[in-house]
mmCIF file of C-alpha atoms in Angstrom:
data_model
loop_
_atom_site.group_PDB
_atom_site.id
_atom_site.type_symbol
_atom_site.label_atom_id
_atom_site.label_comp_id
_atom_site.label_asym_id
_atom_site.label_seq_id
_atom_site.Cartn_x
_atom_site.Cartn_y
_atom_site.Cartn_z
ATOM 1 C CA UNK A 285 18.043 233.152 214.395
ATOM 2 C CA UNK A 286 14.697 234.002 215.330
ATOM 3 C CA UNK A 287 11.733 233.037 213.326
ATOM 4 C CA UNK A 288 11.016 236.134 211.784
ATOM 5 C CA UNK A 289 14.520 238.366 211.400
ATOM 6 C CA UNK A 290 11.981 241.338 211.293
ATOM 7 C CA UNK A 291 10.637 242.256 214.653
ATOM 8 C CA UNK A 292 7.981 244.780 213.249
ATOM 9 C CA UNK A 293 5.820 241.836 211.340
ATOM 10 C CA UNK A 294 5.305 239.310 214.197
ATOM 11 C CA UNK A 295 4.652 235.861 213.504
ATOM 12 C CA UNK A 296 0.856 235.180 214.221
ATOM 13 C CA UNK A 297 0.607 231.439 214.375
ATOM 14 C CA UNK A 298 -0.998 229.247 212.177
ATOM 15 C CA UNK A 299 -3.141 232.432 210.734
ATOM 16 C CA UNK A 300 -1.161 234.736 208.683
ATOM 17 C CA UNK A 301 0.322 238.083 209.178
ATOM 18 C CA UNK A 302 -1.226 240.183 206.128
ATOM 19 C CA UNK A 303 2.189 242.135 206.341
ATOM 20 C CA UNK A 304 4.512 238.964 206.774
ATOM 21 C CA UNK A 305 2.691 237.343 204.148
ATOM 22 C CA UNK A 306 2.608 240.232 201.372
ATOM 23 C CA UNK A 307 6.299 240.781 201.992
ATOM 24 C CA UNK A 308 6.731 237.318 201.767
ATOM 25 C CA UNK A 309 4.972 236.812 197.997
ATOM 26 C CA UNK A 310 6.648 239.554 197.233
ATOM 27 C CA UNK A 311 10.381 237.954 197.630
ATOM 28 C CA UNK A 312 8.952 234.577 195.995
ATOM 29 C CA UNK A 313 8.187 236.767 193.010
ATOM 30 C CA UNK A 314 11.490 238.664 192.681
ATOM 31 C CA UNK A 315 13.469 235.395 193.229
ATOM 32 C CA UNK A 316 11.760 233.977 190.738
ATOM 33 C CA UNK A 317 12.686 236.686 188.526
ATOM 34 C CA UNK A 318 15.947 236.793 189.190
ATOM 35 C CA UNK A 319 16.840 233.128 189.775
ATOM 36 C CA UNK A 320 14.044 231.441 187.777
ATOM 37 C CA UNK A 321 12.099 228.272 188.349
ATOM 38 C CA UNK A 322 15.668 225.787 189.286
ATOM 39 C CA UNK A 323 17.096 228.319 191.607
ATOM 40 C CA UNK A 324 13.631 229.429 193.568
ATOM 41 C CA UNK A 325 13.872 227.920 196.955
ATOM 42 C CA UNK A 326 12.403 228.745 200.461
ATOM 43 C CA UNK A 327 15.750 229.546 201.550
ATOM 44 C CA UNK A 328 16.336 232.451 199.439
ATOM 45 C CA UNK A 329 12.803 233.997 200.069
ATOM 46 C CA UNK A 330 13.520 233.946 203.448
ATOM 47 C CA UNK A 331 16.612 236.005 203.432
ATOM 48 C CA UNK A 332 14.940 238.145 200.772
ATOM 49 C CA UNK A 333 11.531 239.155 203.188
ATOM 50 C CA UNK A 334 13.912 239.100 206.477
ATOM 51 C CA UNK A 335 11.635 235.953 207.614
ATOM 52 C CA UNK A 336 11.917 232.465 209.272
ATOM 53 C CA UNK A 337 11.642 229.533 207.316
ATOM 54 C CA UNK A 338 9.543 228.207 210.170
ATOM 55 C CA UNK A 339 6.922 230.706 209.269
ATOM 56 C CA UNK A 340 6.868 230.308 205.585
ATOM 57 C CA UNK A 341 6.394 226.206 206.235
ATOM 58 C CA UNK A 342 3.860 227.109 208.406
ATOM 59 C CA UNK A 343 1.799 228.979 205.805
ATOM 60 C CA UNK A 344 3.183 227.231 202.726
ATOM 61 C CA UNK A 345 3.497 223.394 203.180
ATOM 62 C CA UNK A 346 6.018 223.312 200.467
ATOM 63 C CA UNK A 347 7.818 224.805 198.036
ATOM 64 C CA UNK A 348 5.228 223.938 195.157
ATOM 65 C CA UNK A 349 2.440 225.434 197.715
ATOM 66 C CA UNK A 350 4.073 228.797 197.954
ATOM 67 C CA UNK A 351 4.958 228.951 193.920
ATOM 68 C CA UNK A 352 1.260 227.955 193.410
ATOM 69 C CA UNK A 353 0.259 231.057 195.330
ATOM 70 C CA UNK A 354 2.444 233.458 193.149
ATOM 71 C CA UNK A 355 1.274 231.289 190.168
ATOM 72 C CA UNK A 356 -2.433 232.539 191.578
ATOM 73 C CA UNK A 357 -1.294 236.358 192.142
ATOM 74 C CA UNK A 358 -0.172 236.911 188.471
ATOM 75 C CA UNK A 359 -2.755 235.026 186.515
ATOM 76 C CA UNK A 360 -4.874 237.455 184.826
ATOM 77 C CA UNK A 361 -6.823 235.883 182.179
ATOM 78 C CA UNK A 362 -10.510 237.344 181.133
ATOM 79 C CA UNK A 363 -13.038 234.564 180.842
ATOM 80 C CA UNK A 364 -15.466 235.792 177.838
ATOM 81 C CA UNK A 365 -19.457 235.587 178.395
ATOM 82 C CA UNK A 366 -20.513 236.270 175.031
ATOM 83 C CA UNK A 367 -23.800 234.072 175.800
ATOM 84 C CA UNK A 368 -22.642 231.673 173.417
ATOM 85 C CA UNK A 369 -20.461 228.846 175.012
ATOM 86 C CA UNK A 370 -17.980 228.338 172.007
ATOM 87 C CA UNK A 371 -17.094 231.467 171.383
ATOM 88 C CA UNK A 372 -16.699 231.742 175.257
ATOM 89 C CA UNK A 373 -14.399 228.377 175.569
ATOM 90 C CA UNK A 374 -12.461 229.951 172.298
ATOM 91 C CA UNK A 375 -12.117 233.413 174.073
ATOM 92 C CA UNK A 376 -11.028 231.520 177.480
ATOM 93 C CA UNK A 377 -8.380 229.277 175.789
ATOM 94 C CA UNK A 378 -6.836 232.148 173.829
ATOM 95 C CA UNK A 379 -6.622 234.066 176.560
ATOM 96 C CA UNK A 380 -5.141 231.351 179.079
ATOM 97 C CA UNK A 381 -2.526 230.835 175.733
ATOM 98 C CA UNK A 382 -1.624 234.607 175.261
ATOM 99 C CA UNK A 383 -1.268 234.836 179.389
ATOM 100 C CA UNK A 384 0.981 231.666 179.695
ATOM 101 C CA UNK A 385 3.081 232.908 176.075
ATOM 102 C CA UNK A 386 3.766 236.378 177.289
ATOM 103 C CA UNK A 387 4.809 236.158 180.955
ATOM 104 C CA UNK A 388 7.420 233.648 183.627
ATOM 105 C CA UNK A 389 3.924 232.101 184.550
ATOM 106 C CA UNK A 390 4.038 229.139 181.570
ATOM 107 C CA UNK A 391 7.289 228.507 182.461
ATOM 108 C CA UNK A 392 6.391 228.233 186.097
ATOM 109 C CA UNK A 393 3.537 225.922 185.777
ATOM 110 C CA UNK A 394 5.144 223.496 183.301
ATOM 111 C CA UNK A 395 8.005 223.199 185.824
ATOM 112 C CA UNK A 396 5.445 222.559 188.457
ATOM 113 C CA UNK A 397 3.697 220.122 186.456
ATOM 114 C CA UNK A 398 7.082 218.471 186.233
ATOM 115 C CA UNK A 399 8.125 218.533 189.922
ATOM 116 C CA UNK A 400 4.640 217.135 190.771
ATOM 117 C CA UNK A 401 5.671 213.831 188.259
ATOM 118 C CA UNK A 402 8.320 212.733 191.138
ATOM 119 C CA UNK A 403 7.340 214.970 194.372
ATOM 120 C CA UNK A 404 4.456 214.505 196.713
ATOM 121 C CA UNK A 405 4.159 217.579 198.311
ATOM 122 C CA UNK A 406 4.265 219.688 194.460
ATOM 123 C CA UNK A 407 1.749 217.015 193.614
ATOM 124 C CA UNK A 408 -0.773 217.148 196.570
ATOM 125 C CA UNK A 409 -0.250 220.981 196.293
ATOM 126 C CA UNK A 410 -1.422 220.968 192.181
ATOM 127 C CA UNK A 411 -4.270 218.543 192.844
ATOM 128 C CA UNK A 412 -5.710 220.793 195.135
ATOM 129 C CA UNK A 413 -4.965 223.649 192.972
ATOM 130 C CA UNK A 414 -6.266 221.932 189.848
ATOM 131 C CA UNK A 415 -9.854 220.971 191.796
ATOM 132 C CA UNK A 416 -10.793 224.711 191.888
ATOM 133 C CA UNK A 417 -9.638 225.771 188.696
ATOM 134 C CA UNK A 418 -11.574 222.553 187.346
ATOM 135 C CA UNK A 419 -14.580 224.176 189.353
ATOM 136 C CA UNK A 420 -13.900 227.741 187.958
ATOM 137 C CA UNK A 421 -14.142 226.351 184.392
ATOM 138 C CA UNK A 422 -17.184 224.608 184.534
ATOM 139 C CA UNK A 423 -18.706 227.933 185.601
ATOM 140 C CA UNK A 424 -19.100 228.181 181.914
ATOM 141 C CA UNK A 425 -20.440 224.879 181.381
ATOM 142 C CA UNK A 426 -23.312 225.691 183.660
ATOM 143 C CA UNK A 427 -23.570 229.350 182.713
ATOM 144 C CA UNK A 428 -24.548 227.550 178.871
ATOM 145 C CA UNK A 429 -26.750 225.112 180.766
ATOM 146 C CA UNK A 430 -28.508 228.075 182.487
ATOM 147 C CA UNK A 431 -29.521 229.494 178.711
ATOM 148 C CA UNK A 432 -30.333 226.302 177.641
ATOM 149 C CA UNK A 433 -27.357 225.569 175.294
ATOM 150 C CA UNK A 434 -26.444 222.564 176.287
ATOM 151 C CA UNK A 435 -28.727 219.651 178.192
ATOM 152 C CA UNK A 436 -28.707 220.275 181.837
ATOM 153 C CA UNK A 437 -27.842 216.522 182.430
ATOM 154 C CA UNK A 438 -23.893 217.114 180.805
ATOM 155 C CA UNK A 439 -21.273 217.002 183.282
ATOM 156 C CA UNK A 440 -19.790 220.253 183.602
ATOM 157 C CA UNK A 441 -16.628 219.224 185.506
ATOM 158 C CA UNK A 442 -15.974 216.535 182.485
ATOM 159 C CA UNK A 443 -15.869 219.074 180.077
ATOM 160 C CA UNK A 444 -13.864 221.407 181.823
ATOM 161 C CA UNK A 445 -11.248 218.414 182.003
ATOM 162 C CA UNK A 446 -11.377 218.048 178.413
ATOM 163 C CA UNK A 447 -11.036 221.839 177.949
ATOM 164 C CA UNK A 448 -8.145 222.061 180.312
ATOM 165 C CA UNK A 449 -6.654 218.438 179.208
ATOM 166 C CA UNK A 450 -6.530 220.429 175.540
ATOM 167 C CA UNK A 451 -4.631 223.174 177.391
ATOM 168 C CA UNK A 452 -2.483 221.152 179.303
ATOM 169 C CA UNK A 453 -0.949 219.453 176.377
ATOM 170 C CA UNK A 454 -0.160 222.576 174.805
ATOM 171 C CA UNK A 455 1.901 224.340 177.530
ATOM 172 C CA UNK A 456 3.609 220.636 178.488
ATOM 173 C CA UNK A 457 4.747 220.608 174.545
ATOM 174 C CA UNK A 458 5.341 224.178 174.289
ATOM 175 C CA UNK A 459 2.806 225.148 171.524
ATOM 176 C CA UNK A 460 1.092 228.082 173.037
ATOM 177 C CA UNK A 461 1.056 229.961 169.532
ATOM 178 C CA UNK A 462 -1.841 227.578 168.407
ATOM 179 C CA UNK A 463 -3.720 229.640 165.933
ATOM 180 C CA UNK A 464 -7.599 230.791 166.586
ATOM 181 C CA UNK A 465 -9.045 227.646 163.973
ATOM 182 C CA UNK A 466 -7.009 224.984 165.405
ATOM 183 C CA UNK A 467 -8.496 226.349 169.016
ATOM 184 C CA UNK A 468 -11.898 226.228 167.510
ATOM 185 C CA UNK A 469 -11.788 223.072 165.480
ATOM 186 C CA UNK A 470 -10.889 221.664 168.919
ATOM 187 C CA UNK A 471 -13.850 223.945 170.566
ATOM 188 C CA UNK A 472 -16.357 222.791 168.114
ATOM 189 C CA UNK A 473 -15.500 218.892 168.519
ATOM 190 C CA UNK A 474 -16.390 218.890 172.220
ATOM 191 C CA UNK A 475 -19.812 221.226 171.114
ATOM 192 C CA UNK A 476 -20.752 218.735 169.021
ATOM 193 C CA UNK A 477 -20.836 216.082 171.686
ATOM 194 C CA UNK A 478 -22.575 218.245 174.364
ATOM 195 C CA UNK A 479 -24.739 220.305 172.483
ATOM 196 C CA UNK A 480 -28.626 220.350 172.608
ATOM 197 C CA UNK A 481 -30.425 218.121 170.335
ATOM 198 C CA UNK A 482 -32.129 220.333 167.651
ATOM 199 C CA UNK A 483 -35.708 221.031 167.738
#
């Protein structure tokens, strides 16, 4: 068989094909529909974009990579700048609940959180993916910093681990219908440790 079935999207090496690649996130995300997280594998995305496994391996690592990168495609979840940073961590969490509640993409990370308890490769592949989103989060941190909020000597990356440590737990336990004050009680406990001193 030769490495990619379709002769009109030519393998580029190590550096993707735009075409290969699109057609290729586009099978991952209609097997997952149809087969869900236990039946997804590289095998079946293959047959589905009329590609070579060798290609897929050599742009995804692993399976975990490649359902990482559809995890990326669907997230859509609006991070609130209100110019107050705990209405803007209780916006961000509701909306990372609602998006995880109402679409495959909960389901899909827990079961990658899972796979990454007892596989290398799924965990490598979520550490990596979890050391930007830790970055993306404490965009707010420093945004608050930037007004003065908070003191500029609080460690932006440790809060978003305690923001995303709080999310974590909810989607691993399945209790993504967490009600606004419970999200805010939690909000306001890390506020209280972080916030300015008053004058």
């Amino acid at each position: 068989m030769a490495e990619d079935a379709d002769p009109a999207r030519r393998s580029i090496g190590a550096r993707r094909n735009p075409d290969s690649a699109e057609a290729i996130l586009q099978a991952a995300e209609t097997v997952l529909v149809e087969a869900g997280y236990a039946g997804f594998s590289i095998e079946a995305v293959a047959r589905r974009a009329r590609a070579g496994k060798p290609t897929i391996y050599r742009w995804w690592p692993s399976k975990a990579a490649l359902l990482l990168e559809v995890y990326q495609r669907q997230k859509r979840v609006d991070v609130p700048d209100t110019g107050r940073l705990e209405e803007d961590l209780v916006g961000f969490l509701k909306n990372l609940f609602a998006h995880w509640r109402e679409t495959s993409s909960g389901s899909v990370f827990r079961s990658l959180i899972a796979e990454a308890q007892s596989d290398e490769t799924a965990a490598a592949a979520l550490a990596d993916y979890s050391l930007g989103r830790r970055s993306h989060t404490a965009q707010i941190i420093e945004r608050a910093k930037a007004r003065g909020e908070i003191p500029a000597e609080i460690d932006s990356a440790v809060v978003a681990d305690l923001i995303a440590s709080f999310a974590w737990r909810h989607l691993l336990t399945n209790r993504l219908d967490e009600d606004e004050a419970t999200i805010g009680k939690a909000v306001n406990y890390v506020m209280r440790g972080i916030a300015a001193p008053a004058s």
